[in-house]
Amino acid sequence: MVSFRQRGKDWEYRIPYYDPVTQKRREKSKKGFRTKKEAATEAAIVQAEINGDFVRKDDNITISSYIDLWFEKYKLTVKKSSWDSRYDSIIVIKKNLGSCRVKDVTEKIYEGFLNKIAPEYAKNTLTNIHQVFNMMIREAVRDSYFKDNPIHDVNLPKKAKEKKVEELDEDLKDMKFWEKEEIKLFLQVVSRKGRPRDLAMFLLLIYSGLRIGEAVALTWDKIDFKKSEIKVRYTLFREKDLKSNYELLSPKTESSIRNVPVPPQVIMQLRILKNVQEQVKNEVGELYKDEDFVFADNSGMPEPARNYNYRMATYIKKAGVTKITPHNLRHTYASLLFAAGIDLKEAQRRLGHSSSKTTLDVYSHVMRETKIESVIQFNAIANDIF
């Protein structure tokens, strides 16, 4: 609230306010006016500037300091699960641009930052960093460091991003997969000794090629029981693998958003799982947090992917088959596709690769072995005939 006082023959105004960045109480004042009316006229203009957030800011504040101030305000507006996942982005920003003054940020500086870090991070990570930096800069615009957003037209570096995503898509050093007999032995053990949830998960991974993160992110509306199809739309990110701290993110590439046909056995087991889940809901009652996840635990929360790693290892030991991981089931699925004669383009689509080159690079050895097997089978037929 503006106050006025007369000092001798002159008038002075005082305007108390809270700095929107530091939240500290400040005051603007000026003296030397001949009349109270003159003081009031200028005070009204200054008050309007304050209300419009055009208060002079610290021109020397660094990004490292400013992003901390922004983050403290941001945390009050969202759930902990949301702001907690932003902190890793802030660490990257501070590491690379922390010493830069906020007012010195330009399109060129920011593009240089993105180009520098692009080869080190996958698409989702880069996207999160980009979002955090943009939110901070929009706050800086409101705080009058800029008239307009200086990085409004900056996009993620596409080539570097896609290259990194493709590199991360498959682990070429760990290309293990099961033969048909091993699949059969493993599923028999899970069917006899496992939970309906486990059998549904492993059947799905073997006969759909989904990544484990895509599978645990599935909700029931993404299961098309009539078409026997799985709609892949999200992957589940869990901060430090904490059970209650998860976030649904877009898959690794645009091509990862796909519809995958599955055999009737998978659909049948998913129906069984849905019935089991309904029984659990009735038993748990209001304590069940129903968010429609297919692979939910008994509280309704999506079951952590790591649980399936542990349980799979147990079943493998009992079945006496080659030791592999849930991700290796994706390779197993690819081998089944090629053994069934599925063409390269269709395999690429089902696996969610952005190019057929990736499919070729990753699974060329599987295709080569399948080809050799086909030749042997053909020669055996020839021998039977003549």
Coordinates of C-alpha atoms in Angstrom, one line a residue:
M1 CA 0.0 0.0 0.0
V2 CA 1.4 3.4 -1.0
S3 CA 2.2 5.8 1.7
F4 CA 3.2 9.5 1.5
R5 CA 4.9 11.8 3.9
Q6 CA 6.1 15.4 3.8
R7 CA 9.7 16.2 4.7
G8 CA 10.1 20.0 5.0
K9 CA 8.6 21.4 1.9
D10 CA 8.9 18.2 -0.2
W11 CA 6.8 15.1 -0.5
E12 CA 7.9 11.5 -0.7
Y13 CA 6.2 8.3 -1.6
R14 CA 6.9 4.8 -0.4
I15 CA 5.7 1.5 -2.1
P16 CA 6.3 -1.8 -0.2
Y17 CA 6.3 -5.0 -2.3
Y18 CA 7.6 -8.6 -2.4
D19 CA 10.1 -9.5 -5.0
P20 CA 8.6 -12.2 -7.2
V21 CA 12.0 -14.0 -7.5
T22 CA 13.4 -13.9 -4.0
Q23 CA 10.0 -13.5 -2.2
K24 CA 11.8 -10.9 0.0
R25 CA 10.1 -7.7 1.1
R26 CA 11.3 -4.6 -0.7
E27 CA 10.4 -1.0 -1.0
K28 CA 10.5 1.7 -3.7
S29 CA 10.6 5.3 -2.6
K30 CA 11.3 8.7 -4.1
K31 CA 11.3 12.2 -2.6
G32 CA 11.6 15.8 -3.8
F33 CA 8.1 16.3 -5.1
R34 CA 6.7 19.8 -4.6
T35 CA 3.1 18.6 -4.0
K36 CA 1.5 15.4 -2.8
K37 CA -0.4 15.2 -6.1
E38 CA 2.9 15.0 -8.0
A39 CA 4.2 12.3 -5.7
A40 CA 0.9 10.4 -6.1
T41 CA 1.0 10.6 -9.9
E42 CA 4.4 9.1 -10.2
A43 CA 3.7 6.6 -7.5
A44 CA 0.7 5.3 -9.5
I45 CA 2.9 4.7 -12.5
V46 CA 5.5 2.8 -10.4
Q47 CA 2.8 0.8 -8.7
A48 CA 1.5 -0.2 -12.1
E49 CA 5.0 -1.4 -13.1
I50 CA 5.3 -3.4 -9.9
N51 CA 1.9 -5.0 -10.4
G52 CA 2.9 -5.8 -14.0
D53 CA 6.1 -7.4 -12.6
F54 CA 8.4 -4.9 -14.3
V55 CA 10.6 -4.6 -11.2
R56 CA 14.3 -4.2 -11.8
K57 CA 16.0 -7.6 -11.2
D58 CA 19.5 -8.8 -10.4
D59 CA 21.3 -8.5 -13.7
N60 CA 24.1 -10.7 -12.5
I61 CA 22.0 -13.7 -11.3
T62 CA 23.2 -16.9 -12.8
I63 CA 21.1 -19.7 -14.3
S64 CA 22.3 -21.9 -11.4
S65 CA 20.8 -19.5 -8.8
Y66 CA 17.7 -18.6 -10.7
I67 CA 16.7 -22.1 -11.6
D68 CA 16.8 -23.0 -7.9
L69 CA 14.4 -20.0 -7.1
W70 CA 12.1 -21.1 -10.0
F71 CA 12.1 -24.7 -8.8
E72 CA 11.1 -23.8 -5.3
K73 CA 8.0 -22.0 -6.7
Y74 CA 7.3 -24.8 -9.2
K75 CA 7.3 -27.5 -6.5
L76 CA 4.3 -25.8 -4.9
T77 CA 2.2 -26.2 -8.1
V78 CA 2.6 -29.9 -8.9
K79 CA 2.6 -33.3 -7.3
K80 CA 5.9 -34.6 -5.8
S81 CA 6.1 -37.4 -8.4
S82 CA 6.1 -34.7 -11.1
W83 CA 8.6 -32.2 -9.6
D84 CA 10.9 -35.0 -8.4
S85 CA 11.5 -36.2 -11.9
R86 CA 12.5 -32.7 -13.0
Y87 CA 15.4 -32.5 -10.7
D88 CA 17.8 -34.6 -12.9
S89 CA 17.1 -32.1 -15.7
I90 CA 18.1 -29.3 -13.4
I91 CA 21.4 -31.0 -12.6
V92 CA 22.3 -31.3 -16.3
I93 CA 21.3 -27.6 -16.9
K94 CA 23.4 -26.4 -14.0
K95 CA 26.4 -28.5 -15.0
N96 CA 26.5 -27.1 -18.5
L97 CA 25.0 -23.6 -18.2
G98 CA 25.0 -22.9 -14.5
S99 CA 27.5 -20.0 -14.6
C100 CA 25.8 -18.2 -17.5
R101 CA 23.8 -15.1 -16.5
V102 CA 20.1 -15.4 -17.1
K103 CA 19.9 -12.2 -19.0
D104 CA 22.7 -13.4 -21.4
V105 CA 20.7 -16.4 -22.6
T106 CA 20.2 -16.3 -26.4
E107 CA 18.9 -18.7 -29.0
K108 CA 22.5 -19.4 -30.1
I109 CA 23.7 -20.2 -26.6
Y110 CA 20.8 -22.5 -25.9
E111 CA 21.1 -24.3 -29.3
G112 CA 24.8 -24.9 -28.5
F113 CA 23.9 -26.4 -25.1
L114 CA 21.4 -28.8 -26.7
N115 CA 23.8 -29.8 -29.5
K116 CA 26.5 -30.5 -26.9
I117 CA 24.4 -32.8 -24.7
A118 CA 22.3 -34.5 -27.4
P119 CA 24.7 -37.4 -28.1
E120 CA 24.7 -38.2 -24.3
Y121 CA 20.9 -38.6 -23.7
A122 CA 17.9 -40.4 -25.0
K123 CA 14.8 -38.6 -26.4
N124 CA 12.8 -38.6 -23.2
T125 CA 15.6 -37.2 -21.2
L126 CA 16.3 -34.4 -23.7
T127 CA 12.6 -33.6 -23.9
N128 CA 12.5 -33.2 -20.1
I129 CA 15.5 -31.0 -20.1
H130 CA 14.0 -28.8 -22.8
Q131 CA 10.7 -28.5 -21.0
V132 CA 12.4 -27.5 -17.7
F133 CA 14.6 -24.9 -19.4
N134 CA 11.6 -23.5 -21.2
M135 CA 9.6 -23.2 -18.0
M136 CA 12.4 -21.4 -16.3
I137 CA 12.8 -19.0 -19.2
R138 CA 9.1 -18.2 -19.3
E139 CA 9.4 -17.3 -15.6
A140 CA 12.4 -15.1 -16.5
V141 CA 10.2 -13.3 -19.1
R142 CA 7.6 -12.6 -16.4
D143 CA 10.4 -11.4 -14.2
S144 CA 11.4 -8.9 -16.9
Y145 CA 14.8 -10.3 -17.8
F146 CA 13.5 -10.5 -21.4
K147 CA 10.7 -8.8 -23.4
D148 CA 10.1 -12.0 -25.3
N149 CA 11.1 -15.7 -24.9
P150 CA 14.6 -15.9 -26.5
I151 CA 14.4 -19.6 -27.1
H152 CA 10.8 -19.9 -28.3
D153 CA 11.8 -21.2 -31.8
V154 CA 14.5 -23.6 -30.6
N155 CA 13.8 -27.3 -31.2
L156 CA 15.6 -30.5 -30.1
P157 CA 18.5 -31.5 -32.4
K158 CA 16.7 -34.2 -34.4
K159 CA 19.6 -36.1 -36.0
A160 CA 21.7 -36.4 -32.8
K161 CA 18.6 -37.4 -30.8
E162 CA 17.5 -40.1 -33.2
K163 CA 21.0 -41.5 -33.4
K164 CA 21.1 -41.9 -29.7
V165 CA 17.7 -43.4 -29.5
E166 CA 18.5 -46.0 -32.1
E167 CA 21.8 -46.9 -30.3
L168 CA 19.9 -47.4 -27.0
D169 CA 17.1 -49.4 -28.6
E170 CA 18.8 -52.8 -28.4
D171 CA 21.8 -54.1 -26.6
L172 CA 23.8 -55.6 -29.4
K173 CA 26.2 -57.2 -26.9
D174 CA 23.4 -59.2 -25.3
M175 CA 21.5 -60.8 -28.2
K176 CA 20.4 -63.9 -26.4
F177 CA 17.1 -65.5 -27.3
W178 CA 15.3 -68.8 -26.7
E179 CA 14.5 -71.6 -29.1
K180 CA 11.0 -72.9 -29.3
E181 CA 11.6 -75.8 -26.9
E182 CA 13.0 -73.4 -24.3
I183 CA 10.0 -71.2 -24.6
K184 CA 7.8 -74.2 -24.0
L185 CA 9.7 -75.4 -20.9
F186 CA 9.7 -71.9 -19.4
L187 CA 6.0 -71.3 -19.9
Q188 CA 5.1 -74.7 -18.5
V189 CA 6.9 -73.8 -15.2
V190 CA 5.3 -70.3 -15.0
S191 CA 1.9 -71.9 -15.7
R192 CA 2.3 -74.5 -12.9
K193 CA 4.1 -72.4 -10.3
G194 CA 3.5 -68.7 -11.2
R195 CA 0.8 -66.1 -10.6
P196 CA -1.7 -65.3 -13.4
R197 CA 0.0 -61.9 -13.6
D198 CA 3.4 -63.5 -14.4
L199 CA 2.0 -65.9 -17.0
A200 CA 0.2 -63.0 -18.7
M201 CA 3.3 -60.8 -18.7
F202 CA 5.7 -63.4 -20.1
L203 CA 3.3 -64.6 -22.7
L204 CA 2.8 -61.0 -23.7
L205 CA 6.6 -60.3 -23.9
I206 CA 7.3 -63.4 -25.9
Y207 CA 4.5 -63.0 -28.4
S208 CA 4.4 -59.2 -28.8
G209 CA 8.0 -58.0 -28.6
L210 CA 7.0 -55.2 -26.2
R211 CA 9.7 -53.6 -24.0
I212 CA 9.2 -54.3 -20.3
G213 CA 8.6 -50.5 -19.7
E214 CA 5.9 -50.5 -22.4
A215 CA 4.3 -53.6 -20.9
V216 CA 4.0 -52.3 -17.3
A217 CA 2.6 -49.1 -18.6
L218 CA -0.4 -50.8 -20.3
T219 CA -3.9 -50.0 -19.2
W220 CA -7.0 -52.1 -20.0
D221 CA -8.3 -49.6 -22.5
K222 CA -5.1 -50.4 -24.6
I223 CA -6.1 -54.1 -24.9
D224 CA -8.4 -54.7 -27.9
F225 CA -9.9 -58.1 -27.0
K226 CA -11.9 -58.3 -30.2
K227 CA -9.0 -57.6 -32.6
S228 CA -6.4 -59.4 -30.5
E229 CA -4.3 -56.3 -30.5
I230 CA -2.1 -54.4 -28.0
K231 CA -2.0 -50.6 -28.4
V232 CA 1.4 -49.3 -27.3
R233 CA 1.2 -45.6 -26.3
Y234 CA 3.4 -45.2 -23.2
T235 CA 6.4 -46.4 -21.3
L236 CA 6.6 -46.3 -17.6
F237 CA 9.3 -44.3 -15.9
R238 CA 10.0 -44.9 -12.3
E239 CA 12.3 -42.5 -10.4
K240 CA 15.0 -44.6 -8.6
D241 CA 12.6 -47.5 -9.0
L242 CA 10.4 -46.3 -6.2
K243 CA 7.1 -48.0 -6.3
S244 CA 4.8 -45.0 -5.8
N245 CA 6.9 -42.6 -7.9
Y246 CA 6.1 -43.3 -11.5
E247 CA 5.3 -41.3 -14.6
L248 CA 3.9 -42.4 -18.0
L249 CA 6.1 -41.0 -20.8
S250 CA 5.9 -41.2 -24.6
P251 CA 7.8 -44.2 -26.0
K252 CA 11.4 -43.8 -27.3
T253 CA 10.5 -42.9 -30.9
E254 CA 7.3 -42.0 -32.8
S255 CA 7.5 -45.5 -34.5
S256 CA 7.3 -47.0 -31.0
I257 CA 3.7 -45.9 -30.9
R258 CA 2.1 -48.9 -32.5
N259 CA -0.6 -51.5 -32.5
V260 CA 0.8 -55.1 -32.2
P261 CA -1.3 -58.2 -33.0
V262 CA -1.0 -61.1 -30.5
P263 CA -2.0 -64.8 -30.6
P264 CA -5.3 -65.9 -29.0
Q265 CA -3.3 -67.5 -26.1
V266 CA -2.2 -64.0 -25.0
I267 CA -5.7 -62.6 -25.1
M268 CA -7.1 -65.5 -23.2
Q269 CA -4.5 -65.1 -20.4
L270 CA -5.2 -61.4 -20.2
R271 CA -8.9 -62.1 -19.8
I272 CA -8.1 -64.5 -16.9
L273 CA -5.9 -61.8 -15.4
K274 CA -8.7 -59.2 -15.7
N275 CA -11.1 -61.5 -13.8
V276 CA -8.4 -62.2 -11.1
Q277 CA -7.9 -58.4 -10.8
E278 CA -11.6 -57.8 -10.3
Q279 CA -11.6 -60.4 -7.4
V280 CA -8.7 -58.5 -5.8
K281 CA -10.6 -55.2 -6.1
N282 CA -13.6 -56.7 -4.3
E283 CA -11.4 -58.1 -1.5
V284 CA -9.3 -54.9 -1.0
G285 CA -12.2 -52.5 -1.4
E286 CA -11.5 -48.8 -1.0
L287 CA -7.8 -49.4 -0.4
Y288 CA -7.4 -50.4 -4.0
K289 CA -6.2 -47.4 -6.1
D290 CA -7.7 -48.2 -9.4
E291 CA -5.8 -46.5 -12.2
D292 CA -6.7 -49.2 -14.8
F293 CA -3.2 -50.7 -15.0
V294 CA -3.1 -54.2 -16.6
F295 CA -0.1 -55.3 -14.5
A296 CA -1.2 -53.8 -11.2
D297 CA -0.2 -55.1 -7.8
N298 CA -2.8 -55.8 -5.1
S299 CA -3.0 -52.1 -4.2
G300 CA -3.7 -51.1 -7.8
M301 CA -0.2 -49.6 -8.4
P302 CA 1.7 -50.6 -11.5
E303 CA 4.1 -53.4 -10.5
P304 CA 7.8 -52.4 -10.9
A305 CA 9.5 -53.9 -13.9
R306 CA 12.4 -55.2 -11.7
N307 CA 9.9 -57.6 -10.0
Y308 CA 9.6 -59.5 -13.3
N309 CA 13.4 -59.7 -13.7
Y310 CA 13.6 -61.4 -10.3
R311 CA 10.7 -63.7 -10.9
M312 CA 11.9 -64.6 -14.4
A313 CA 15.3 -65.6 -13.0
T314 CA 13.5 -67.9 -10.5
Y315 CA 11.4 -69.6 -13.2
I316 CA 14.4 -70.0 -15.5
K317 CA 16.3 -71.9 -12.8
K318 CA 13.4 -74.2 -12.3
A319 CA 12.9 -74.8 -16.1
G320 CA 16.6 -75.3 -16.7
V321 CA 16.7 -73.1 -19.8
T322 CA 19.3 -70.5 -20.9
K323 CA 19.5 -67.6 -18.6
I324 CA 18.1 -64.4 -20.2
T325 CA 16.3 -61.2 -19.2
P326 CA 12.8 -59.8 -20.0
H327 CA 14.4 -57.6 -22.7
N328 CA 15.9 -60.8 -24.4
L329 CA 12.3 -61.9 -24.8
R330 CA 12.1 -59.1 -27.4
H331 CA 14.9 -60.8 -29.3
T332 CA 13.0 -64.1 -28.9
Y333 CA 9.9 -62.5 -30.4
A334 CA 12.0 -61.3 -33.4
S335 CA 13.4 -64.8 -34.0
L336 CA 9.8 -66.2 -34.0
L337 CA 8.7 -63.5 -36.5
F338 CA 11.5 -64.4 -38.9
A339 CA 11.0 -68.1 -38.4
A340 CA 7.3 -67.6 -39.3
G341 CA 8.3 -65.8 -42.5
I342 CA 7.2 -62.3 -41.5
D343 CA 8.7 -59.8 -43.9
L344 CA 11.3 -57.2 -42.8
K345 CA 8.9 -54.2 -43.0
E346 CA 6.2 -55.8 -40.9
A347 CA 8.8 -56.9 -38.3
Q348 CA 10.1 -53.4 -38.2
R349 CA 6.6 -52.1 -37.5
R350 CA 5.8 -54.6 -34.8
L351 CA 9.1 -54.1 -33.0
G352 CA 8.6 -50.3 -33.1
H353 CA 11.9 -49.5 -34.9
S354 CA 12.1 -46.2 -36.8
S355 CA 13.8 -47.8 -39.8
S356 CA 14.2 -51.2 -41.3
K357 CA 18.0 -50.6 -41.2
T358 CA 17.8 -50.8 -37.4
T359 CA 15.9 -54.1 -37.6
L360 CA 18.5 -55.5 -40.1
D361 CA 21.4 -54.3 -38.0
V362 CA 20.1 -55.8 -34.8
Y363 CA 18.6 -59.0 -36.0
S364 CA 20.7 -59.9 -39.1
H365 CA 22.3 -62.9 -37.3
V366 CA 18.8 -64.2 -36.4
M367 CA 17.7 -63.8 -40.0
R368 CA 20.8 -65.5 -41.2
E369 CA 20.3 -68.5 -38.9
T370 CA 16.6 -68.7 -39.9
K371 CA 17.7 -68.7 -43.5
I372 CA 20.2 -71.5 -43.0
E373 CA 17.5 -73.6 -41.1
S374 CA 15.1 -73.0 -44.0
V375 CA 17.7 -74.2 -46.5
I376 CA 18.3 -77.4 -44.5
Q377 CA 14.6 -78.1 -44.2
F378 CA 14.2 -77.6 -48.0
N379 CA 17.1 -79.9 -48.7
A380 CA 15.6 -82.5 -46.4
I381 CA 12.3 -82.3 -48.3
A382 CA 14.2 -82.7 -51.6
N383 CA 15.9 -85.8 -50.3
D384 CA 12.6 -87.3 -49.3
I385 CA 11.2 -86.7 -52.8
F386 CA 14.3 -87.9 -54.8

